[in-house]
mmCIF file of C-alpha atoms in Angstrom:
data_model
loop_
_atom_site.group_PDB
_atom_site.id
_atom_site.type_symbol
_atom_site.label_atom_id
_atom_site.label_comp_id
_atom_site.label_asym_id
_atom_site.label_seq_id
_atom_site.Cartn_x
_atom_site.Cartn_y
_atom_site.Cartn_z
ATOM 1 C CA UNK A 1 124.392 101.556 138.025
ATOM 2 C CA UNK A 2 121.739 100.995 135.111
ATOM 3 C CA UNK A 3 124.489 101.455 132.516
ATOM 4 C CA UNK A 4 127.215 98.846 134.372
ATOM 5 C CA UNK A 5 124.530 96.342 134.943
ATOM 6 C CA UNK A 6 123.934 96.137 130.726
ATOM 7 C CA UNK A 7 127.363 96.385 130.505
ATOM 8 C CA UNK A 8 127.642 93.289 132.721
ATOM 9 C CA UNK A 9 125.094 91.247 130.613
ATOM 10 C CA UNK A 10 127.041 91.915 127.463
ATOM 11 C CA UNK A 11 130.411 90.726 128.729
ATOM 12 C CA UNK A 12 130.544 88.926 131.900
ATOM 13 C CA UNK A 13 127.085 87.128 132.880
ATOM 14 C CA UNK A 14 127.571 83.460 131.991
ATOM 15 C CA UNK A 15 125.098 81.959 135.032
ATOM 16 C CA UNK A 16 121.655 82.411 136.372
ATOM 17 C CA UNK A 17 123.317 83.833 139.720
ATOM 18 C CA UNK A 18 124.888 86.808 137.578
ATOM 19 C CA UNK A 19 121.921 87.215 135.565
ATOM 20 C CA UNK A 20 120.172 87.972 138.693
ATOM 21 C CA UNK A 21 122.433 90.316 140.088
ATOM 22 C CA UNK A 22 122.476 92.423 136.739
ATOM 23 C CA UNK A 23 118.777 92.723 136.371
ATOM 24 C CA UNK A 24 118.409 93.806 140.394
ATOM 25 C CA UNK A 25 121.151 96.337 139.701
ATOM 26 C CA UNK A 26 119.343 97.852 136.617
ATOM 27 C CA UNK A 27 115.826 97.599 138.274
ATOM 28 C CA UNK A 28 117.472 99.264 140.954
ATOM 29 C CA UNK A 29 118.851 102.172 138.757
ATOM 30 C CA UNK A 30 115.761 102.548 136.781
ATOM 31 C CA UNK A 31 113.863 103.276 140.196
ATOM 32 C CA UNK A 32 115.873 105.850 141.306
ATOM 33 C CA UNK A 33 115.922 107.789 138.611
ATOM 34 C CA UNK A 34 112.414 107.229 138.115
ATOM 35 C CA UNK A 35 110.999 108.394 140.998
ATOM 36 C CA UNK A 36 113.360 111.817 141.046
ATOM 37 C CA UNK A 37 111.669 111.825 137.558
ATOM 38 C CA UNK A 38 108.222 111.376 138.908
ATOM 39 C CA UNK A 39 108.486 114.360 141.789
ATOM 40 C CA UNK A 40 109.572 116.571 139.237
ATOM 41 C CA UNK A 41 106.384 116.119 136.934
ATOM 42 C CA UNK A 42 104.194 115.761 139.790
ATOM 43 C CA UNK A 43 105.254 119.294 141.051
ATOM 44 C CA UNK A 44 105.543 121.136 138.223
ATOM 45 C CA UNK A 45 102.448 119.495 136.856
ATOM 46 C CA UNK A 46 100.612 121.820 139.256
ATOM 47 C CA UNK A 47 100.882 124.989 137.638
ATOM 48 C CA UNK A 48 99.749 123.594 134.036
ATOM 49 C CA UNK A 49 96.525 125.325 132.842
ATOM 50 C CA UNK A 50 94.871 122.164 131.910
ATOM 51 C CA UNK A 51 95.284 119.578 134.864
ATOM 52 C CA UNK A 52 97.185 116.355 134.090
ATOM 53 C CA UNK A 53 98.401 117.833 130.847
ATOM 54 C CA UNK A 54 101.822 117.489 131.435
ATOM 55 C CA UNK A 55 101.856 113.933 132.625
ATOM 56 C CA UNK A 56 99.825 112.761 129.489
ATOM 57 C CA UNK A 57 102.656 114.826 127.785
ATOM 58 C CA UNK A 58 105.467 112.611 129.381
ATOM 59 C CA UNK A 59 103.540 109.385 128.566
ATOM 60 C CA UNK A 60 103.751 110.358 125.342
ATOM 61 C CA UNK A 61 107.342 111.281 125.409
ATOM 62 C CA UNK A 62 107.966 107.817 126.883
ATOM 63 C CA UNK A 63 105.578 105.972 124.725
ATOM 64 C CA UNK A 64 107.896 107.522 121.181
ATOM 65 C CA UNK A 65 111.180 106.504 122.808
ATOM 66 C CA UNK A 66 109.039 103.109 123.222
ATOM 67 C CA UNK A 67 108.714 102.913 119.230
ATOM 68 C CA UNK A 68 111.757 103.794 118.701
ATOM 69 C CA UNK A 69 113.187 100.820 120.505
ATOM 70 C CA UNK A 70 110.569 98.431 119.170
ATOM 71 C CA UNK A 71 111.196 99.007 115.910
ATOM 72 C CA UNK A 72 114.935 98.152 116.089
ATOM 73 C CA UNK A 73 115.024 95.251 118.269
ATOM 74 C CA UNK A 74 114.057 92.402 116.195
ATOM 75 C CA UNK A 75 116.415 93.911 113.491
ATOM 76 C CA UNK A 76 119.429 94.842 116.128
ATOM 77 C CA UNK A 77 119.477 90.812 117.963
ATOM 78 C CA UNK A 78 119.730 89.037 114.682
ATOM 79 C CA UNK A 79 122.302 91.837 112.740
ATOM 80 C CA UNK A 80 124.445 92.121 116.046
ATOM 81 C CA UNK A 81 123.427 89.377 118.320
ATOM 82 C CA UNK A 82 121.877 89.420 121.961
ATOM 83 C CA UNK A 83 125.006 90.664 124.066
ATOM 84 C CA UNK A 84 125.617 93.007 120.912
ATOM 85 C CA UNK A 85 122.123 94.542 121.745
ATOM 86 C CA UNK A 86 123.475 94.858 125.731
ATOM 87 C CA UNK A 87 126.103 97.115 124.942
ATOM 88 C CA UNK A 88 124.139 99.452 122.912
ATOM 89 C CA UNK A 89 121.386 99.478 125.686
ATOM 90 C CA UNK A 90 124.433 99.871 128.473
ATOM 91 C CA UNK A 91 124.612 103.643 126.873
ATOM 92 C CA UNK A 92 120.750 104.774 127.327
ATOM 93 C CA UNK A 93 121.132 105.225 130.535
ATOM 94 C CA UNK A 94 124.121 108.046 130.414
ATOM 95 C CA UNK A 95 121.638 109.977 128.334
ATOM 96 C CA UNK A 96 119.418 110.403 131.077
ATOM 97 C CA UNK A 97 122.373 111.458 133.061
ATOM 98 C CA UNK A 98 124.068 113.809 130.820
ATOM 99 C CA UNK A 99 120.206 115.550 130.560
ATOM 100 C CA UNK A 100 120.338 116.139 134.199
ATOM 101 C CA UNK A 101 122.763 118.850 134.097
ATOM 102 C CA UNK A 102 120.528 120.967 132.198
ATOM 103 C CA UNK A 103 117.355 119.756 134.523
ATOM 104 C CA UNK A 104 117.285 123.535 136.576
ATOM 105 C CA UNK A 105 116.004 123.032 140.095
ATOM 106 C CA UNK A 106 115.171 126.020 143.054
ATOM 107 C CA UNK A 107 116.612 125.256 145.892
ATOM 108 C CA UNK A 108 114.018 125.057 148.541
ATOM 109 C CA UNK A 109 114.423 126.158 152.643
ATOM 110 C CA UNK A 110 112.882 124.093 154.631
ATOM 111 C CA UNK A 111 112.606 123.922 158.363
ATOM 112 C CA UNK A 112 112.556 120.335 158.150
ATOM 113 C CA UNK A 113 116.086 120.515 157.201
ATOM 114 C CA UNK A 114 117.252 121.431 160.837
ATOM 115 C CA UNK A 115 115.397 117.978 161.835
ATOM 116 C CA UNK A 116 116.660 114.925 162.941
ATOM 117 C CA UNK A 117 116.804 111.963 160.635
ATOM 118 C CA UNK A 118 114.072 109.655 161.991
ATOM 119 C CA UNK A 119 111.902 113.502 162.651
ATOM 120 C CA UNK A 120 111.980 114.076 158.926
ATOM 121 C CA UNK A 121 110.675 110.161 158.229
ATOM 122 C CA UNK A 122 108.358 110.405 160.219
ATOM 123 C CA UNK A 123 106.729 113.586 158.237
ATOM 124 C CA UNK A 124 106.922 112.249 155.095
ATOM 125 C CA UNK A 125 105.199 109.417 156.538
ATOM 126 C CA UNK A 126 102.553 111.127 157.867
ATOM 127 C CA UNK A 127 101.999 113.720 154.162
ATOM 128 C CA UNK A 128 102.206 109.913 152.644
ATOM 129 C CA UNK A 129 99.141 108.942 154.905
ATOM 130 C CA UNK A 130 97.453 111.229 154.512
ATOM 131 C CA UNK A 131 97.458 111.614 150.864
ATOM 132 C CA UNK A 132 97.115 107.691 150.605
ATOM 133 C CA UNK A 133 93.887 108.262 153.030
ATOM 134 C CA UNK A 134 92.521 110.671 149.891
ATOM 135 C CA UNK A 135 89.367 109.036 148.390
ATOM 136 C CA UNK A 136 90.131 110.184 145.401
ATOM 137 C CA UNK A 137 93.373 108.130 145.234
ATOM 138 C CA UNK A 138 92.542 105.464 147.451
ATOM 139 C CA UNK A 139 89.777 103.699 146.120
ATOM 140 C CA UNK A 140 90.635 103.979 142.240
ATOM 141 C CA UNK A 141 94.169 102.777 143.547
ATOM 142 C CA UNK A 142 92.640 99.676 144.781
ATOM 143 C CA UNK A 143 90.529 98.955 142.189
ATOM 144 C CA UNK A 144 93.556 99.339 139.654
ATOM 145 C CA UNK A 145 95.411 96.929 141.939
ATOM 146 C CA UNK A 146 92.550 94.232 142.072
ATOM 147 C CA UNK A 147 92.128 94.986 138.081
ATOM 148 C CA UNK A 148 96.062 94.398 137.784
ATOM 149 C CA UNK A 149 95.510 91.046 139.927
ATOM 150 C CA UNK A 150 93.467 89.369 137.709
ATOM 151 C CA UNK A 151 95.113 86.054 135.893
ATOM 152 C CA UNK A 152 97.261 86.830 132.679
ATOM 153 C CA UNK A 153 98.403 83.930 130.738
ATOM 154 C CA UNK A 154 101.241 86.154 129.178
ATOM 155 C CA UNK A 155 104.091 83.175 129.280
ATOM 156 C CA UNK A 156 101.811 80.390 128.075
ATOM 157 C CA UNK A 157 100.597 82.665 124.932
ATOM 158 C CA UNK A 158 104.331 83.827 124.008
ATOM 159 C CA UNK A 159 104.991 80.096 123.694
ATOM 160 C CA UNK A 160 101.669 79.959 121.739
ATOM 161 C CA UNK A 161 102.916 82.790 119.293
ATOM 162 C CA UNK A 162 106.452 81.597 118.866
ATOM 163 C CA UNK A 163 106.597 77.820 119.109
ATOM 164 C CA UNK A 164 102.879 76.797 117.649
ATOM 165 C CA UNK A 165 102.545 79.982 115.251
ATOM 166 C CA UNK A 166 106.613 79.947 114.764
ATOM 167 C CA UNK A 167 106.522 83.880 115.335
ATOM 168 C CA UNK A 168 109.876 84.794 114.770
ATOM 169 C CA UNK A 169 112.165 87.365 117.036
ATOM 170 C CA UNK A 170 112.374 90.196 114.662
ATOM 171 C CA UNK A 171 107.965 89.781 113.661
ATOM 172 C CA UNK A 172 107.644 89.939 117.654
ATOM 173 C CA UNK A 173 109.788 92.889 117.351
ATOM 174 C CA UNK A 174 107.237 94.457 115.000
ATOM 175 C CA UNK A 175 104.321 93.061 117.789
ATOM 176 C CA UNK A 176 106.015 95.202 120.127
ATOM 177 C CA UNK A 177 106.030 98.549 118.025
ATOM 178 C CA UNK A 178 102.853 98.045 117.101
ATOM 179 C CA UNK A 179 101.875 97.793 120.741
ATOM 180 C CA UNK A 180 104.059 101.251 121.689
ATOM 181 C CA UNK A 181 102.350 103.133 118.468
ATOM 182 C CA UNK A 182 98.932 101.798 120.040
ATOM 183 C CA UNK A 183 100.132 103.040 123.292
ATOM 184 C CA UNK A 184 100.943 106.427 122.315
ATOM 185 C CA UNK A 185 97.416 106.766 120.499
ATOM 186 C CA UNK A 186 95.915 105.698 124.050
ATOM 187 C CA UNK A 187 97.523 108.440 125.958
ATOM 188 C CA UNK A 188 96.570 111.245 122.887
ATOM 189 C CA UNK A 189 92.651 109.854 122.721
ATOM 190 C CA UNK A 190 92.783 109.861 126.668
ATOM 191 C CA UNK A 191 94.253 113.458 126.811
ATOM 192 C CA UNK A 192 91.807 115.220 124.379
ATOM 193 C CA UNK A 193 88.731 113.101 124.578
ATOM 194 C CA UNK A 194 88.210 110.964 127.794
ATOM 195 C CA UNK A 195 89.645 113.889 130.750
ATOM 196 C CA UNK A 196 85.830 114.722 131.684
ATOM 197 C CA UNK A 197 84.164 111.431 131.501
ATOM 198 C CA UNK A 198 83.976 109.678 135.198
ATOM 199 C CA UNK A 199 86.024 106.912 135.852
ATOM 200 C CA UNK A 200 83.534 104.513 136.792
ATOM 201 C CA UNK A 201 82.328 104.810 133.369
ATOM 202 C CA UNK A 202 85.549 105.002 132.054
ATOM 203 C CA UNK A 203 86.755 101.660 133.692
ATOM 204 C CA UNK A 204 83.797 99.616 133.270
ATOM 205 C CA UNK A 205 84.132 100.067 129.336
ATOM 206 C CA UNK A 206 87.371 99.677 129.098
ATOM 207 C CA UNK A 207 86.637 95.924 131.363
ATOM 208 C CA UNK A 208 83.726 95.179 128.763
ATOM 209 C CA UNK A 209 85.365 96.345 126.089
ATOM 210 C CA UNK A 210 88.954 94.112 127.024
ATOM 211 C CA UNK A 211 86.876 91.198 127.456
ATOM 212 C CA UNK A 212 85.083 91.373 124.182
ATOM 213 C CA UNK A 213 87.903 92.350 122.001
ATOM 214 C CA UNK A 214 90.701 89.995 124.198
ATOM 215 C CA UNK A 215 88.302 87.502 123.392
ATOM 216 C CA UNK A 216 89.227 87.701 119.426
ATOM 217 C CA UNK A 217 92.454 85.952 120.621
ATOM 218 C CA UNK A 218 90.407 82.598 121.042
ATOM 219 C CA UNK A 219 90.050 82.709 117.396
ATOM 220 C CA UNK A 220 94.090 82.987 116.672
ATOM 221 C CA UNK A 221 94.279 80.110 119.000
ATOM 222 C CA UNK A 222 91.672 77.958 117.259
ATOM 223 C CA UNK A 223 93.002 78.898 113.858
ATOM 224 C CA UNK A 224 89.598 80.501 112.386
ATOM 225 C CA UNK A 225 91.068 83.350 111.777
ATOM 226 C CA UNK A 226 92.459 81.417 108.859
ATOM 227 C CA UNK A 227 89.498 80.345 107.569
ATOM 228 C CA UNK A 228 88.075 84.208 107.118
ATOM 229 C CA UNK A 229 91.085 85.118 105.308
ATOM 230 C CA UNK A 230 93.755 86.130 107.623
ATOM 231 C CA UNK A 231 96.692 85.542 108.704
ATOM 232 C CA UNK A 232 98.004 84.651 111.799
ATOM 233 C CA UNK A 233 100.809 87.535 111.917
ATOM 234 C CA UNK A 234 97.765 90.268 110.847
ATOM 235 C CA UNK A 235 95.637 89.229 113.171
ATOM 236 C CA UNK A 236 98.370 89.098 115.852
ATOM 237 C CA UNK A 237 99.019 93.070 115.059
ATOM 238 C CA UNK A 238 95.549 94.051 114.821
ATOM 239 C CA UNK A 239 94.934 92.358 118.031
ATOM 240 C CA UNK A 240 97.780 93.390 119.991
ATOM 241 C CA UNK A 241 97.119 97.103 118.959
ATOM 242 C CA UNK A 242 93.490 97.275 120.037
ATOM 243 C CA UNK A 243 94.591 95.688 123.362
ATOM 244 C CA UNK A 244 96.739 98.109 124.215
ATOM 245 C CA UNK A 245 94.997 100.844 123.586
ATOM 246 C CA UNK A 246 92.220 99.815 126.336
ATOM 247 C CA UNK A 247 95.118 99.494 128.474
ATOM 248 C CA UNK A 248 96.173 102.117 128.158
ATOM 249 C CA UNK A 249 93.144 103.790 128.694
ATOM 250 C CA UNK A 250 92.803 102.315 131.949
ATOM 251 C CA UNK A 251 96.084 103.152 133.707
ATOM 252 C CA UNK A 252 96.233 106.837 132.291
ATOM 253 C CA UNK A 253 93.176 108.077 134.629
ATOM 254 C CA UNK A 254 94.998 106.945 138.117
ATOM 255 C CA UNK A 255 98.286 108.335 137.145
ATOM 256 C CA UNK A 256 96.978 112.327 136.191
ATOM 257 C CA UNK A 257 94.366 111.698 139.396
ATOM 258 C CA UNK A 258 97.483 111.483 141.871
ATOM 259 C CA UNK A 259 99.597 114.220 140.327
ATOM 260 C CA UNK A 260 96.202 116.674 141.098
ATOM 261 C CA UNK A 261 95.526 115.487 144.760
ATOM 262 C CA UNK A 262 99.898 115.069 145.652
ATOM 263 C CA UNK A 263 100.805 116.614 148.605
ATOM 264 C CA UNK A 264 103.550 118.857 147.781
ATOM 265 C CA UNK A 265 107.060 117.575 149.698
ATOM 266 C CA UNK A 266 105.515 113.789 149.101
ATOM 267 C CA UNK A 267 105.401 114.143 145.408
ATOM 268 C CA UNK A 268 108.138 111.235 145.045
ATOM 269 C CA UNK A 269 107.141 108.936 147.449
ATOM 270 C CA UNK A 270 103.400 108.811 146.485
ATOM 271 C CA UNK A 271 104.118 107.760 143.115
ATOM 272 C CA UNK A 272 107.188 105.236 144.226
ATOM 273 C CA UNK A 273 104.191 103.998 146.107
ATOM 274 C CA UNK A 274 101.485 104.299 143.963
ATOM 275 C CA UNK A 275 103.691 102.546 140.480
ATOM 276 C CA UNK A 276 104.913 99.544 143.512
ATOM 277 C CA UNK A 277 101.239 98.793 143.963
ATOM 278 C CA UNK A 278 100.165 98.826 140.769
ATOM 279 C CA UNK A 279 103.400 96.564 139.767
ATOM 280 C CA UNK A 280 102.369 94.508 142.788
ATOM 281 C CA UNK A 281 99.393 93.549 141.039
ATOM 282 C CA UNK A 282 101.069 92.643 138.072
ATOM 283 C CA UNK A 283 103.116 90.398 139.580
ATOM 284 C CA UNK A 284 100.221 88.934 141.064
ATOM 285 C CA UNK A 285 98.408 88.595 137.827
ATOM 286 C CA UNK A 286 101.274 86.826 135.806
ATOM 287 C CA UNK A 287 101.870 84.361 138.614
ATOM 288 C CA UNK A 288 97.926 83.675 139.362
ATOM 289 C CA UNK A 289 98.164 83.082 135.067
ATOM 290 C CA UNK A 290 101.105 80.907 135.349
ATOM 291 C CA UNK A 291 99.370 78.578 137.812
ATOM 292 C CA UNK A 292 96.594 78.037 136.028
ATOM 293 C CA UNK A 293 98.872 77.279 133.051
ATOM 294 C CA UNK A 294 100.099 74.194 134.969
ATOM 295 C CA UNK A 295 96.899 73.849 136.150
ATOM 296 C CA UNK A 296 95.523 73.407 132.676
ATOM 297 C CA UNK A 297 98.748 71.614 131.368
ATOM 298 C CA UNK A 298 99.877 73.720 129.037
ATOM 299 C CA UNK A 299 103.581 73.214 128.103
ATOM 300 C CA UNK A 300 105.979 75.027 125.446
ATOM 301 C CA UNK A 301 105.146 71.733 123.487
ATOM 302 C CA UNK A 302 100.923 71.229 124.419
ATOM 303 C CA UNK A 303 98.706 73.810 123.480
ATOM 304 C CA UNK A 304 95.530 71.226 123.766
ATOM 305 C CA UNK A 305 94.093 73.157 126.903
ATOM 306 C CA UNK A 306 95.397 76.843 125.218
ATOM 307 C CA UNK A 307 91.581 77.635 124.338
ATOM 308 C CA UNK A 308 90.206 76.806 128.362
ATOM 309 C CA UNK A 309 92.889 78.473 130.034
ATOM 310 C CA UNK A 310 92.270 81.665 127.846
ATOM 311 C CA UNK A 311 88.486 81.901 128.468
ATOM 312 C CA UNK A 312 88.810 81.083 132.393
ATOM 313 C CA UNK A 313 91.419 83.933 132.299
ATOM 314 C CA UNK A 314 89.132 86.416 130.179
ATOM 315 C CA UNK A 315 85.744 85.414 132.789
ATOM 316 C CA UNK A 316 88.046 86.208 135.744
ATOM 317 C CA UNK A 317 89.054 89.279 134.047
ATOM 318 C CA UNK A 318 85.183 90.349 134.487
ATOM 319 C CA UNK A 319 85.229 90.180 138.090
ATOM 320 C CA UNK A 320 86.955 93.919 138.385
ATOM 321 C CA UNK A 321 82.978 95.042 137.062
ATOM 322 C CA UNK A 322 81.580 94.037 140.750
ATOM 323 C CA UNK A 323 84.334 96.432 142.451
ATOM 324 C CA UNK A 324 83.420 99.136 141.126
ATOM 325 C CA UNK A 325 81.305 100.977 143.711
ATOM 326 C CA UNK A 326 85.248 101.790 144.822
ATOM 327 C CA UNK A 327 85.270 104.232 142.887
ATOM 328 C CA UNK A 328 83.332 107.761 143.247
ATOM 329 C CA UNK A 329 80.580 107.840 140.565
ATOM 330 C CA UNK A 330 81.776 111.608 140.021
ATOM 331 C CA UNK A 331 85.479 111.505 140.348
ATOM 332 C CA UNK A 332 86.591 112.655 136.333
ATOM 333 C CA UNK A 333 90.334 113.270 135.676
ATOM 334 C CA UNK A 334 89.922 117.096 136.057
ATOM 335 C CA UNK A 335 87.589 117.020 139.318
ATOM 336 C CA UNK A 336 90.333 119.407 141.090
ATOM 337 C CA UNK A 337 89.851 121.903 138.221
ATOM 338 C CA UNK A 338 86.703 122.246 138.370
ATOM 339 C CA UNK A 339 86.440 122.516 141.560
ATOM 340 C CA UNK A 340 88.913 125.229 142.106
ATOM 341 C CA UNK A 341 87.045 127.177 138.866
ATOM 342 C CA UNK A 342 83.865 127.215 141.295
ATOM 343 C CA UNK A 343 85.195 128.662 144.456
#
């Protein structure tokens, strides 16, 4: 489904309507395999001597195929053109399913197999309520979502970067490896330095931290950075890497908490769960961040309000510090460990 819908894009979508449809039917693909992905880490992230290991692992994994695609990009639209680009993604997705035949599974016996349909629903509703019900996963959950929420002026500063700065495709190309190499170093300082450290602590920093250092991005927009020396495709890197990194360092914590506290026979459906709440609050963030661009009046052709709508957006992004009493002052990333090491 994944692969037909690129394939669609590169030949036949000529209309918004059959834009649509492709993207739904790719989503669509990309979630199912995705969450058969995400029960199969969660379980067999279980047995791993050091807890979360193997999801930081994956992140990894995902973060390098990430580069990899970054760094062509820019090159691959303007050598081979946009629906060019289309057809060469259409085939990614046959990888994945040409790797599933060597993906080696144990059959499990299950009473619940001799249940009725709407029987079997219902227990996987109840495992999902009660691990949902876990404080542990819970309250960081909806802190992450509430974080996620906050406003995000992402469309108004790509206009910034491309039509005021005159960014070009292939240099946002480079913006965007940049961003997966920073993301990858995220997940490795996260896996061998920040496991232990609570994640009240770990979240508040990462909040002060963003704001200080997302601040730096009022200086691209009032120019000043030119005036010390540097340019405005530098800065843009430096920025965007250092970003990421805290973002990274933010969403890793939540994601190896639920594969430690996963209820086995849920595994999939927690974590279909957990990534549509967390995506929930993206959504939430770009489109609070849109209105206030209209709000503010900034256009793809007025940047005159760029500065205000970036420093109401960064103050906002502050308020996630008085939520944090949601999450256990003693919950750390390898809580479960420890724990089990005592008994």
């Amino acid at each position: 489904l994944n692969s037909f819908s690129w394939m669609s894009f590169a030949l036949y979508v000529n209309s918004p309507f059959l834009a649509t449809m492709a993207i739904v039917g790719s989503a669509v693909g990309t979630a199912c395999s995705d969450v058969v992905v995400d029960s199969v880490v969660v379980e067999r992230s279980r047995d791993q001597e050091t807890s979360g290991a193997l999801q930081s692992y994956c992140w990894m994994s995902y973060a390098l195929g990430a580069i990899i695609s970054s760094y062509f990009s820019g090159f691959l639209v303007q050598e081979v053109g946009v629906r060019g680009v289309f057809k060469l993604t259409a085939g990614v997705p046959l990888l994945t399913f040409l790797f599933s035949f060597i993906l080696h599974e144990d059959k499990i016996k299950s009473s619940a197999n001799g249940m009725k349909i709407t029987a079997r629903i219902g227990n996987q509703a109840k495992k999902l309520w009660a691990a949902v019900r876990e404080p542990a996963i819970l309250y960081p959950t909806t802190f992450i979502f509430l974080f996620q929420a906050t406003p995000v002026p992402e469309g108004a500063f790509f206009f910034f970067k491309t039509e005021k700065l005159g960014f070009s495709p292939d240099f946002l190309g480079q913006v965007n490896f940049v961003s997966r190499v920073a993301m990858l170093l995220g997940i490795g300082f996260y896996n061998y330095s920040l496991k232990k450290v609570p994640l009240r602590t770990l979240f508040k920093w990462t909040i002060i931290l963003g704001f200080l250092i997302g601040s730096t991005q009022l200086i691209l927009i009032s120019g000043y950075n030119k005036t010390l020396g540097i340019s405005d495709e530098l800065f843009a890197l430096g920025d965007t890497a250092v970003l990421t990194v805290l973002g990274q360092l933010s969403f890793m914590p939540l994601l190896v908490l639920a594969a430690q506290i996963c209820p086995e026979g849920v595994e999939a459906t927690l974590f279909a769960t957990l990534m549509s709440i967390l995506n929930s609050g993206s959504f939430i963030g770009t489109n609070l961040g849109a209105g206030l661009t209209s709000l503010f009046g900034v256009t793809a052709d007025n940047f005159d309000n760029m500065f205000a709508l970036v420093s109401t957006c960064l103050l906002l992004g502050l308020v996630p510090l008085f939520l944090l009493k949601m999450i256990p002052a003693d919950i750390t990333s390898e809580e479960d460990k420890e724990k089990d090491a005592s008994l």
